[in-house]
Short mmCIF file of C-alpha atoms in Angstrom, two decimals:
data_model
loop_
_atom_site.label_atom_id
_atom_site.label_comp_id
_atom_site.label_asym_id
_atom_site.label_seq_id
_atom_site.Cartn_x
_atom_site.Cartn_y
_atom_site.Cartn_z
CA MET X 1 48.84 94.97 63.32
CA ALA X 2 50.65 94.59 60.09
CA LYS X 3 53.68 96.40 58.83
CA LYS X 4 52.78 99.69 57.17
CA GLU X 5 53.83 100.55 53.65
CA PHE X 6 56.11 103.23 55.05
CA TYR X 7 56.60 105.30 58.19
CA SER X 8 57.12 109.05 58.59
CA PHE X 9 60.51 109.12 60.26
CA TYR X 10 61.44 111.61 62.96
CA PRO X 11 65.04 110.68 63.83
CA GLY X 12 65.64 113.39 66.45
CA CYS X 13 68.77 115.39 67.16
CA SER X 14 70.95 112.65 68.62
CA SER X 15 70.32 110.27 65.72
CA GLN X 16 71.86 112.46 63.02
CA PRO X 17 75.12 111.67 61.24
CA LYS X 18 78.05 112.36 63.56
CA ALA X 19 75.82 113.20 66.50
CA SER X 20 75.95 111.26 69.77
CA ALA X 21 73.71 108.43 68.55
CA ASP X 22 75.29 108.14 65.09
CA ASN X 23 75.78 104.48 66.00
CA PHE X 24 72.04 104.12 66.54
CA LEU X 25 71.23 105.76 63.22
CA ARG X 26 73.62 103.56 61.25
CA SER X 27 72.57 100.33 62.94
CA SER X 28 68.90 101.29 62.66
CA ASN X 29 69.32 101.76 58.92
CA ALA X 30 70.85 98.29 58.75
CA MET X 31 68.04 96.87 60.89
CA CYS X 32 65.31 98.52 58.79
CA ASP X 33 66.95 97.19 55.66
CA ALA X 34 67.02 93.68 57.14
CA LEU X 35 63.39 93.86 58.24
CA ASP X 36 62.21 95.75 55.17
CA ILE X 37 60.92 98.73 57.15
CA LYS X 38 60.60 101.78 54.92
CA LEU X 39 61.15 105.21 56.43
CA LYS X 40 60.51 108.61 54.87
CA GLU X 41 62.23 111.27 56.92
CA ILE X 42 60.16 114.36 57.76
CA ASP X 43 61.84 117.17 55.88
CA ASP X 44 63.11 119.98 58.14
CA TRP X 45 61.93 118.37 61.42
CA ASN X 46 63.02 120.24 64.53
CA CYS X 47 64.06 119.40 68.10
CA CYS X 48 61.20 118.29 70.38
CA GLY X 49 62.48 120.36 73.28
CA ALA X 50 63.64 117.18 75.05
CA SER X 51 63.08 116.77 78.76
CA ILE X 52 64.95 119.95 79.66
CA GLY X 53 63.14 122.32 77.28
CA TYR X 54 60.61 123.30 79.94
CA ALA X 55 63.12 125.49 81.75
CA GLY X 56 63.63 128.01 79.00
CA GLY X 57 60.61 127.27 76.86
CA GLY X 58 57.34 127.31 78.76
CA GLU X 59 54.41 125.11 77.82
CA VAL X 60 53.14 126.66 74.57
CA PRO X 61 56.53 127.37 72.93
CA ARG X 62 57.83 123.92 73.87
CA LEU X 63 54.76 122.08 72.58
CA SER X 64 54.69 124.21 69.42
CA LEU X 65 57.98 122.61 68.44
CA SER X 66 56.40 119.15 68.43
CA ALA X 67 53.24 120.48 66.79
CA ARG X 68 55.38 121.80 63.91
CA ASN X 69 56.78 118.30 63.38
CA ILE X 70 53.30 116.76 63.44
CA ALA X 71 52.00 119.31 60.94
CA LEU X 72 55.02 118.85 58.65
CA SER X 73 54.65 115.09 58.79
CA GLN X 74 51.00 115.36 57.84
CA GLN X 75 51.77 117.77 55.02
CA GLN X 76 54.51 115.56 53.57
CA ASN X 77 53.47 112.03 54.49
CA GLY X 78 49.72 112.26 55.05
CA ASP X 79 48.31 109.93 57.68
CA ALA X 80 51.44 107.78 57.92
CA ASP X 81 52.49 106.95 61.48
CA ILE X 82 55.22 109.21 62.81
CA VAL X 83 58.01 106.96 64.07
CA ALA X 84 60.62 108.25 66.50
CA PRO X 85 63.48 106.08 67.72
CA CYS X 86 64.15 108.50 70.60
CA ALA X 87 62.00 108.28 73.71
CA ALA X 88 62.10 112.02 74.38
CA CYS X 89 60.99 112.81 70.81
CA TRP X 90 58.24 110.23 70.99
CA ILE X 91 56.94 111.39 74.36
CA ALA X 92 57.07 115.08 73.41
CA THR X 93 55.14 114.41 70.20
CA ARG X 94 52.49 112.41 72.03
CA GLU X 95 52.26 114.99 74.80
CA ALA X 96 51.71 117.77 72.28
CA GLN X 97 48.90 115.72 70.73
CA GLU X 98 47.31 115.03 74.12
CA ARG X 99 47.45 118.68 75.09
CA VAL X 100 45.89 119.79 71.81
CA GLU X 101 43.13 117.24 72.35
CA HIS X 102 42.43 117.91 76.03
CA ASN X 103 43.39 121.52 76.67
CA PRO X 104 41.68 123.88 74.22
CA LYS X 105 43.50 126.93 75.60
CA VAL X 106 46.94 125.41 74.99
CA GLY X 107 45.73 124.10 71.64
CA GLU X 108 44.68 127.61 70.69
CA GLY X 109 48.14 128.93 71.56
CA ILE X 110 49.87 126.19 69.60
CA ASN X 111 47.75 126.86 66.53
CA ALA X 112 48.27 130.61 66.81
CA ALA X 113 52.02 129.92 66.74
CA LEU X 114 51.75 127.46 63.85
CA ALA X 115 49.60 129.92 61.87
CA GLU X 116 52.68 132.16 61.65
CA ILE X 117 54.21 129.58 59.32
CA GLY X 118 51.03 128.47 57.57
CA LEU X 119 50.60 125.21 59.50
CA LYS X 120 47.97 123.82 61.87
CA VAL X 121 47.10 120.77 63.91
CA GLU X 122 43.57 119.55 64.56
CA SER X 123 42.25 117.58 67.48
CA GLY X 124 41.39 114.02 66.48
CA LYS X 125 43.00 114.36 63.07
CA MET X 126 46.69 113.97 63.83
CA PRO X 127 48.72 110.95 62.72
CA GLN X 128 49.76 108.49 65.40
CA ALA X 129 53.15 109.06 67.01
CA ARG X 130 54.94 105.80 67.69
CA HIS X 131 58.24 104.55 69.01
CA MET X 132 60.43 102.45 66.74
CA VAL X 133 60.15 99.66 69.31
CA GLU X 134 56.36 99.63 68.83
CA VAL X 135 56.87 99.03 65.13
CA LEU X 136 59.09 96.05 65.91
CA VAL X 137 56.89 94.59 68.64
CA GLU X 138 53.42 95.36 67.27
CA ASP X 139 53.69 95.66 63.48
CA ILE X 140 56.40 93.10 62.75
CA GLY X 141 56.31 90.91 65.85
CA LEU X 142 59.18 89.38 67.78
CA ASP X 143 58.32 85.88 66.52
CA THR X 144 58.74 87.07 62.94
CA ILE X 145 62.00 88.78 63.87
CA ALA X 146 63.25 85.54 65.47
CA LYS X 147 62.46 83.57 62.31
CA GLY X 148 64.70 85.72 60.13
CA VAL X 149 67.80 85.43 62.32
CA THR X 150 70.74 84.02 60.39
CA LYS X 151 73.48 84.51 62.97
CA PRO X 152 72.04 83.82 66.43
CA LEU X 153 73.87 85.68 69.19
CA GLU X 154 74.74 82.45 70.98
CA GLY X 155 76.66 82.61 74.22
CA VAL X 156 76.06 86.31 74.82
CA LYS X 157 74.35 87.30 78.06
CA ILE X 158 72.67 90.69 77.94
CA ALA X 159 71.03 92.95 80.52
CA GLY X 160 67.98 94.55 78.94
CA TYR X 161 68.00 98.09 80.25
CA VAL X 162 64.67 99.65 79.31
CA GLY X 163 65.19 102.89 81.26
CA CYS X 164 62.51 105.47 81.85
CA GLN X 165 60.98 107.26 78.94
CA THR X 166 60.52 104.31 76.60
CA ASN X 167 58.60 102.77 79.49
CA ARG X 168 56.82 105.70 81.16
CA PRO X 169 54.41 107.46 81.02
CA PHE X 170 53.15 105.68 77.88
CA GLY X 171 55.23 102.54 77.54
CA ILE X 172 54.61 99.70 75.15
CA ALA X 173 51.04 98.36 75.11
CA GLY X 174 50.51 95.31 77.29
CA GLU X 175 53.75 95.75 79.24
CA SER X 176 53.95 96.66 82.92
CA PHE X 177 55.77 99.77 84.09
CA GLU X 178 57.64 97.87 86.78
CA ASN X 179 58.82 94.88 84.73
CA PRO X 180 58.37 95.26 80.98
CA LEU X 181 59.48 92.13 79.16
CA TYR X 182 59.70 93.08 75.48
CA LEU X 183 63.39 93.91 75.54
CA ASP X 184 64.25 90.57 77.15
CA HIS X 185 62.15 88.87 74.48
CA MET X 186 63.93 90.86 71.79
CA ILE X 187 67.30 89.72 73.17
CA GLU X 188 66.06 86.13 73.07
CA ALA X 189 64.63 86.55 69.57
CA CYS X 190 68.19 87.39 68.48
CA GLY X 191 69.45 84.17 70.03
CA ALA X 192 71.16 85.74 73.04
CA GLN X 193 70.40 85.15 76.70
CA ALA X 194 68.62 87.84 78.72
CA VAL X 195 69.68 88.53 82.31
CA ASP X 196 66.86 87.22 84.45
CA LYS X 197 65.37 89.77 86.87
CA TYR X 198 67.73 92.59 85.97
CA GLU X 199 67.19 94.74 89.01
CA LYS X 200 67.77 98.14 87.43
CA LYS X 201 65.80 97.46 84.27
CA VAL X 202 63.58 100.54 84.61
CA ALA X 203 65.83 102.70 86.78
CA CYS X 204 66.70 106.25 85.75
CA CYS X 205 70.08 107.11 84.18
CA SER X 206 69.54 110.73 85.36
CA GLY X 207 68.59 111.91 81.88
CA ALA X 208 69.60 115.46 81.10
CA LEU X 209 70.71 115.98 84.69
CA MET X 210 73.85 114.00 83.84
CA PHE X 211 75.07 117.26 82.30
CA SER X 212 74.03 119.67 85.05
CA GLU X 213 74.37 117.42 88.12
CA PRO X 214 77.07 114.93 87.11
CA GLU X 215 77.79 113.56 90.58
CA LYS X 216 74.16 112.66 91.13
CA GLY X 217 74.01 111.15 87.64
CA HIS X 218 77.12 109.03 88.14
CA ALA X 219 75.63 107.59 91.34
CA LEU X 220 72.51 106.41 89.48
CA VAL X 221 74.48 104.94 86.57
CA LYS X 222 76.81 103.14 88.97
CA ASP X 223 73.86 101.13 90.30
CA ILE X 224 72.59 100.35 86.79
CA ILE X 225 75.97 98.92 85.78
CA GLU X 226 76.54 97.09 89.04
CA ALA X 227 73.20 95.30 88.70
CA ALA X 228 74.13 94.23 85.15
CA TYR X 229 77.40 92.73 86.38
CA ASP X 230 75.52 91.08 89.26
CA GLY X 231 73.26 89.42 86.71
CA GLY X 232 76.31 88.07 84.86
CA ALA X 233 75.84 90.29 81.81
CA ASP X 234 78.46 90.57 79.05
CA MET X 235 76.81 93.76 77.87
CA ILE X 236 73.83 96.04 78.34
CA VAL X 237 71.26 96.77 75.63
CA THR X 238 68.98 99.78 75.62
CA PRO X 239 66.31 101.32 73.39
CA CYS X 240 67.18 104.89 74.46
CA GLN X 241 69.81 107.24 73.03
CA LEU X 242 70.32 109.17 76.24
CA CYS X 243 70.49 106.01 78.35
CA GLN X 244 73.10 104.60 75.96
CA MET X 245 75.25 107.73 76.21
CA ASN X 246 74.88 108.09 79.97
CA VAL X 247 75.52 104.46 80.82
CA GLU X 248 78.37 103.86 78.36
CA SER X 249 80.41 107.01 78.30
CA TYR X 250 80.88 107.96 81.94
CA GLN X 251 82.22 104.60 83.11
CA SER X 252 85.78 105.87 83.43
CA ASN X 253 84.59 108.88 85.48
CA ILE X 254 82.60 106.54 87.72
CA ASN X 255 85.61 104.26 88.10
CA LYS X 256 87.69 107.23 89.27
CA THR X 257 85.10 108.34 91.82
CA TYR X 258 84.11 104.95 93.19
CA GLY X 259 87.21 102.85 92.61
CA THR X 260 85.20 100.47 90.44
CA LYS X 261 86.53 98.71 87.33
CA PHE X 262 83.52 99.04 85.05
CA ASN X 263 84.08 98.35 81.39
CA ILE X 264 80.81 96.99 80.07
CA PRO X 265 79.57 97.65 76.51
CA VAL X 266 76.19 99.36 76.11
CA VAL X 267 74.57 98.70 72.74
CA TYR X 268 71.25 99.36 71.00
CA TYR X 269 68.61 96.74 70.12
CA SER X 270 69.15 97.78 66.51
CA GLN X 271 72.75 96.58 66.75
CA LEU X 272 71.66 93.20 68.11
CA ILE X 273 69.13 92.74 65.31
CA ALA X 274 71.54 93.96 62.63
CA VAL X 275 74.22 91.48 63.72
CA ALA X 276 71.72 88.64 64.13
CA TYR X 277 70.54 89.32 60.57
CA GLY X 278 74.05 88.98 59.22
CA LYS X 279 75.00 92.63 58.83
CA SER X 280 78.69 93.49 59.11
CA SER X 281 80.29 94.94 62.19
CA GLN X 282 80.47 98.29 60.44
CA GLU X 283 76.87 98.20 59.23
CA ALA X 284 75.82 97.44 62.79
CA ALA X 285 77.94 100.46 63.82
CA LEU X 286 79.90 98.43 66.34
CA ASP X 287 82.81 100.74 65.54
CA GLY X 288 80.70 103.50 67.12
CA GLN X 289 81.03 102.03 70.61
CA ILE X 290 83.34 103.73 73.09
CA ILE X 291 83.52 100.43 74.95
CA ARG X 292 83.71 97.87 72.18
CA ALA X 293 81.25 94.99 72.21
CA GLY X 294 83.82 92.30 71.40
CA LYS X 295 81.41 89.38 71.60
CA LEU X 296 79.11 90.97 69.02
CA GLU X 297 82.02 91.90 66.77
CA ASP X 298 83.21 88.29 66.83
CA ILE X 299 79.80 87.06 65.71
CA ALA X 300 79.49 89.75 63.04
CA ASN X 301 82.96 88.94 61.69
CA LYS X 302 82.36 85.19 61.57
CA MET N 1 61.08 141.49 92.67
CA SER N 2 60.17 141.22 88.98
CA ASP N 3 57.19 143.21 87.71
CA MET N 4 55.35 140.06 86.84
CA ASN N 5 55.96 138.57 90.25
CA GLN N 6 54.64 141.78 91.84
CA ALA N 7 51.58 141.65 89.62
CA MET N 8 50.87 138.03 90.55
CA VAL N 9 51.25 138.72 94.28
CA GLN N 10 48.73 141.55 93.92
CA LYS N 11 46.35 139.51 91.87
CA TYR N 12 46.17 136.32 93.89
CA ARG N 13 46.86 137.77 97.35
CA SER N 14 46.93 134.81 99.66
CA ASN N 15 45.52 132.22 97.30
CA PHE N 16 48.61 130.51 95.95
CA LEU N 17 46.68 127.37 94.96
CA LYS N 18 44.51 129.47 92.67
CA GLU N 19 47.62 131.08 91.18
CA VAL N 20 49.16 127.66 90.52
CA GLU N 21 45.93 126.39 88.98
CA ALA N 22 45.80 129.37 86.66
CA ASN N 23 49.44 129.74 85.67
CA VAL N 24 51.32 126.47 86.13
CA GLU N 25 51.32 123.72 83.52
CA GLU N 26 48.78 121.07 84.64
CA GLY N 27 48.38 123.06 87.89
CA THR N 28 44.67 122.27 88.15
CA TRP N 29 45.64 118.79 89.32
CA VAL N 30 47.41 119.95 92.50
CA LYS N 31 44.28 119.82 94.65
CA MET N 32 43.81 116.15 93.79
CA CYS N 33 46.92 115.07 95.77
CA MET N 34 45.97 112.87 98.73
CA GLN N 35 49.37 113.04 100.40
CA CYS N 36 50.25 109.35 100.10
CA GLY N 37 53.89 110.04 99.29
CA VAL N 38 54.32 107.41 96.58
CA CYS N 39 55.76 110.09 94.26
CA SER N 40 58.44 111.12 96.74
CA GLY N 41 59.32 107.51 97.46
CA SER N 42 59.59 106.72 93.74
CA CYS N 43 61.88 109.57 92.71
CA PRO N 44 65.41 108.57 91.65
CA LEU N 45 66.78 111.78 93.16
CA GLY N 46 64.40 111.66 96.13
CA PRO N 47 67.01 112.36 98.83
CA HIS N 48 68.13 115.53 97.01
CA TRP N 49 64.74 117.26 97.07
CA GLU N 50 64.63 120.07 99.61
CA HIS N 51 60.86 119.56 99.70
CA PRO N 52 59.63 116.28 98.18
CA GLN N 53 56.81 116.44 95.63
CA GLN N 54 54.12 115.46 98.11
CA GLU N 55 55.30 118.20 100.46
CA LEU N 56 55.31 120.77 97.63
CA PHE N 57 51.66 119.96 96.92
CA MET N 58 50.74 120.56 100.55
CA MET N 59 52.84 123.74 100.68
CA ILE N 60 50.99 125.08 97.65
CA ARG N 61 47.68 124.54 99.41
CA ALA N 62 49.10 126.13 102.57
CA GLY N 63 50.04 129.23 100.57
CA LYS N 64 53.81 128.92 101.00
CA ARG N 65 54.44 130.80 97.79
CA GLU N 66 58.01 132.03 98.26
CA GLU N 67 59.23 128.76 99.76
CA VAL N 68 57.83 126.75 96.87
CA LEU N 69 58.86 128.95 93.96
CA SER N 70 62.37 129.71 95.24
CA SER N 71 63.05 126.05 96.10
CA SER N 72 65.66 124.02 94.26
CA SER N 73 63.35 120.99 94.57
CA MET N 74 61.63 121.01 91.20
CA TRP N 75 65.01 121.29 89.50
CA MET N 76 65.85 117.79 90.74
CA CYS N 77 63.33 116.25 88.33
CA THR N 78 65.06 113.93 85.85
CA SER N 79 61.81 113.43 83.86
CA CYS N 80 61.75 109.70 84.59
CA TYR N 81 57.94 109.72 84.90
CA ASN N 82 57.99 107.20 87.74
CA CYS N 83 55.80 109.49 89.86
CA ILE N 84 53.25 109.73 87.06
CA ALA N 85 53.23 105.98 86.48
CA ARG N 86 52.67 105.26 90.18
CA CYS N 87 50.43 108.09 91.42
CA PRO N 88 47.16 106.45 92.55
CA ARG N 89 45.28 109.66 91.78
CA GLY N 90 46.74 109.99 88.29
CA LEU N 91 48.37 113.38 88.81
CA PRO N 92 50.74 114.37 85.97
CA ILE N 93 53.41 115.11 88.59
CA THR N 94 56.37 115.36 86.22
CA HIS N 95 54.56 118.05 84.22
CA ILE N 96 53.53 119.92 87.34
CA MET N 97 57.16 119.95 88.54
CA HIS N 98 58.32 121.23 85.14
CA GLY N 99 55.52 123.79 85.27
CA LEU N 100 56.45 125.00 88.74
CA ALA N 101 60.12 125.29 87.76
CA SER N 102 59.28 127.16 84.59
CA TYR N 103 56.84 129.49 86.40
CA ALA N 104 59.39 130.24 89.12
CA LYS N 105 61.87 131.15 86.43
CA ARG N 106 59.37 133.38 84.63
CA LEU N 107 58.81 135.31 87.87
CA GLY N 108 62.52 135.57 88.60
CA LEU N 109 62.20 133.46 91.75
CA ALA N 110 64.17 130.36 90.70
CA PRO N 111 67.36 129.93 92.74
CA LYS N 112 70.31 131.72 91.21
CA ASN N 113 73.07 129.49 89.83
CA GLN N 114 70.88 126.41 89.89
CA PRO N 115 72.81 124.24 87.41
CA THR N 116 69.82 122.57 85.73
CA SER N 117 68.05 125.90 85.35
CA LYS N 118 71.16 127.36 83.69
CA PHE N 119 71.63 124.30 81.52
CA GLY N 120 67.97 124.50 80.54
CA ASP N 121 68.52 128.05 79.28
CA ILE N 122 71.59 127.07 77.27
CA PHE N 123 69.66 124.18 75.76
CA TRP N 124 66.58 126.23 74.90
CA ASP N 125 68.57 129.10 73.40
CA SER N 126 70.46 126.65 71.22
CA ILE N 127 67.38 124.90 69.85
CA ALA N 128 65.45 128.16 69.40
CA LYS N 129 68.35 129.46 67.34
CA ASN N 130 69.19 126.34 65.31
CA GLY N 131 65.97 124.33 65.39
CA ARG N 132 68.06 121.33 66.38
CA VAL N 133 70.47 120.51 69.20
CA ASN N 134 74.09 121.40 68.59
CA GLU N 135 75.59 118.93 71.04
CA LEU N 136 79.11 120.28 70.78
CA LYS N 137 78.18 123.91 71.37
CA ILE N 138 75.83 123.03 74.21
CA GLY N 139 78.58 120.90 75.75
CA VAL N 140 81.12 123.69 75.55
CA SER N 141 78.67 126.29 76.95
CA LEU N 142 77.90 123.90 79.76
CA TYR N 143 81.55 123.62 80.73
CA PHE N 144 81.84 127.39 80.81
CA MET N 145 78.54 128.20 82.53
CA ASN N 146 80.31 128.87 85.81
CA GLY N 147 83.04 131.10 84.41
CA PHE N 148 86.13 130.81 82.28
CA SER N 149 88.63 129.16 84.62
CA GLN N 150 86.09 126.58 85.79
CA GLY N 151 85.29 126.03 82.12
CA ILE N 152 88.88 125.18 81.26
CA LYS N 153 89.02 122.78 84.20
CA ASN N 154 85.78 121.12 83.10
CA ALA N 155 86.90 120.87 79.50
CA LEU N 156 90.21 119.31 80.50
CA ALA N 157 88.46 116.87 82.81
CA SER N 158 86.19 115.81 79.96
CA ARG N 159 88.75 115.68 77.18
CA GLU N 160 88.98 111.90 77.35
CA LEU N 161 85.25 111.63 76.68
CA GLY N 162 85.41 114.25 73.92
CA MET N 163 88.21 112.35 72.20
CA ALA N 164 86.27 109.08 72.48
CA MET N 165 83.18 110.69 70.95
CA MET N 166 85.23 112.08 68.05
CA LYS N 167 87.00 108.78 67.52
CA THR N 168 83.73 106.87 67.31
CA LYS N 169 82.36 109.56 64.95
CA ARG N 170 79.63 110.52 67.41
CA MET N 171 80.78 114.11 67.50
CA SER N 172 82.38 116.28 64.89
CA PRO N 173 84.53 119.38 65.46
CA THR N 174 82.81 120.99 62.47
CA GLU N 175 79.63 121.22 64.58
CA TYR N 176 81.24 124.21 66.23
CA PHE N 177 81.17 126.13 62.97
CA GLY N 178 77.56 125.66 61.96
CA GLY N 179 76.53 122.05 62.15
CA HIS N 180 73.09 120.46 62.37
CA LYS N 181 70.26 122.91 61.97
CA CYS N 182 66.82 123.41 60.40
CA LYS N 183 66.29 125.14 57.06
CA ASP N 184 63.34 127.34 58.01
CA LEU N 185 64.99 129.10 60.93
CA SER N 186 63.13 132.36 60.41
CA GLY N 187 59.83 130.46 60.45
CA ILE N 188 60.76 128.70 63.68
CA ALA N 189 61.73 132.03 65.23
CA LYS N 190 58.38 133.55 64.23
CA MET N 191 56.48 130.56 65.58
CA LEU N 192 58.29 130.62 68.93
CA LYS N 193 57.86 134.37 69.28
CA LYS N 194 54.12 134.04 68.79
CA ALA N 195 53.94 131.10 71.21
CA LYS N 196 55.80 133.10 73.83
CA GLU N 197 53.52 136.11 73.39
CA PHE N 198 50.43 133.95 73.65
CA GLU N 199 51.66 132.40 76.86
CA ALA N 200 52.62 135.72 78.46
CA GLU N 201 49.24 137.16 77.60
CA HIS N 202 47.48 134.03 78.85
CA ILE N 203 49.23 134.25 82.20
CA THR N 204 48.56 137.95 82.84
CA LYS N 205 44.94 137.84 81.72
CA PHE N 206 43.86 134.47 83.01
CA GLY N 207 40.96 134.52 85.43
CA GLU N 208 40.05 138.15 84.82
#
């Protein structure tokens, strides 16, 4: 597939200025600039309901949220692919499409709700909903990305933590659920070294349960970090906003509970690409890390 | 017992499987489970499930209505989708678990003070009101969901993280006074109201 003229951008709640993935947003802008990816943000997009929306929402209200985004995207950006950098947003959008296509009753409810605001979605006529990673892997290609690298991330060893929702239930075409390789290849395309056989590559960070069941969440994250250290990683890279937050920001809590001494940076793929393409430390939003990625900053500042 | 719960008990009598098929998201798949247990063995919070997924499916078929709907089990789902990816029969297990949890809540049978259920309400209320997540307000409500004094303790325990988020510009105190939201809030409210009505009507009338 070739790069599209532009993509209909659905950033999602965490990737807004001064929200928890502000560092993703900034570095993604730098990455898109470097790779000449053009994004047109969907005006007035709303939350997808995330993975916890089911509790208060119910099926039709929850899916109506995503249907509104699909309909707005179509109204504003025609058939352009909807691109979400957030796994939860991407999954929710695709799930809403699937349900409209396969469950006429739910589809009827969604359209009844959308009719209240003069919108509708039609089975078989919705734009494709894609993850930002799909654009990089499928439309641009990792070989092409590797060719444009001006500052290879030499001497940095990185654990590619794919997590759950970027990988399941849909995942990236051609990759296995148990051992997807695209993130390792992306690390290598940037000139860094990927941790071989990172044991917790597709393990769960506890998702939204980090907030409601913190002890259980900390236990899962502890294993994810431990496995990265075991693989000799200098840092962890992830495609997911919630994984980034959960794995980076609770390390001091985990250290208190378990007597560990974790202090490992957790960055986004967009930060790796931005730095490898010569963007500054600030453009790559390395100042947005709670645990600073010193090795990347050194390369960016060179 | 809530009125709706009463009505559903009357309507389905001893056929809980039929009730689940009619009223629970993706519930029609439940009968396809062949009891292999791959889902339970693949769950990151497996040991914390009172009744593992595979067991819940069998309990539904055995008509154990109260035990299933009042269980804390479904609330252990982290939405990792491992069960879906691995199920040899292709059951959308994650969705069924969400559906069971949501249905239990609708009937007033979900366990009281279940933290994820409470957090889910805080989250939904926030997005229904603002169209987008207000991370700061949700965070603060979460600290205080078990009362004021516990809230202060939680907030103090998390102040280091809060400071780090502010320092890295990944959270702004101004979020507390407004913050990120959609423009067409009245439209979103109308849409969600209609969606809710449709669903309520669908559940009470289904199968008649």
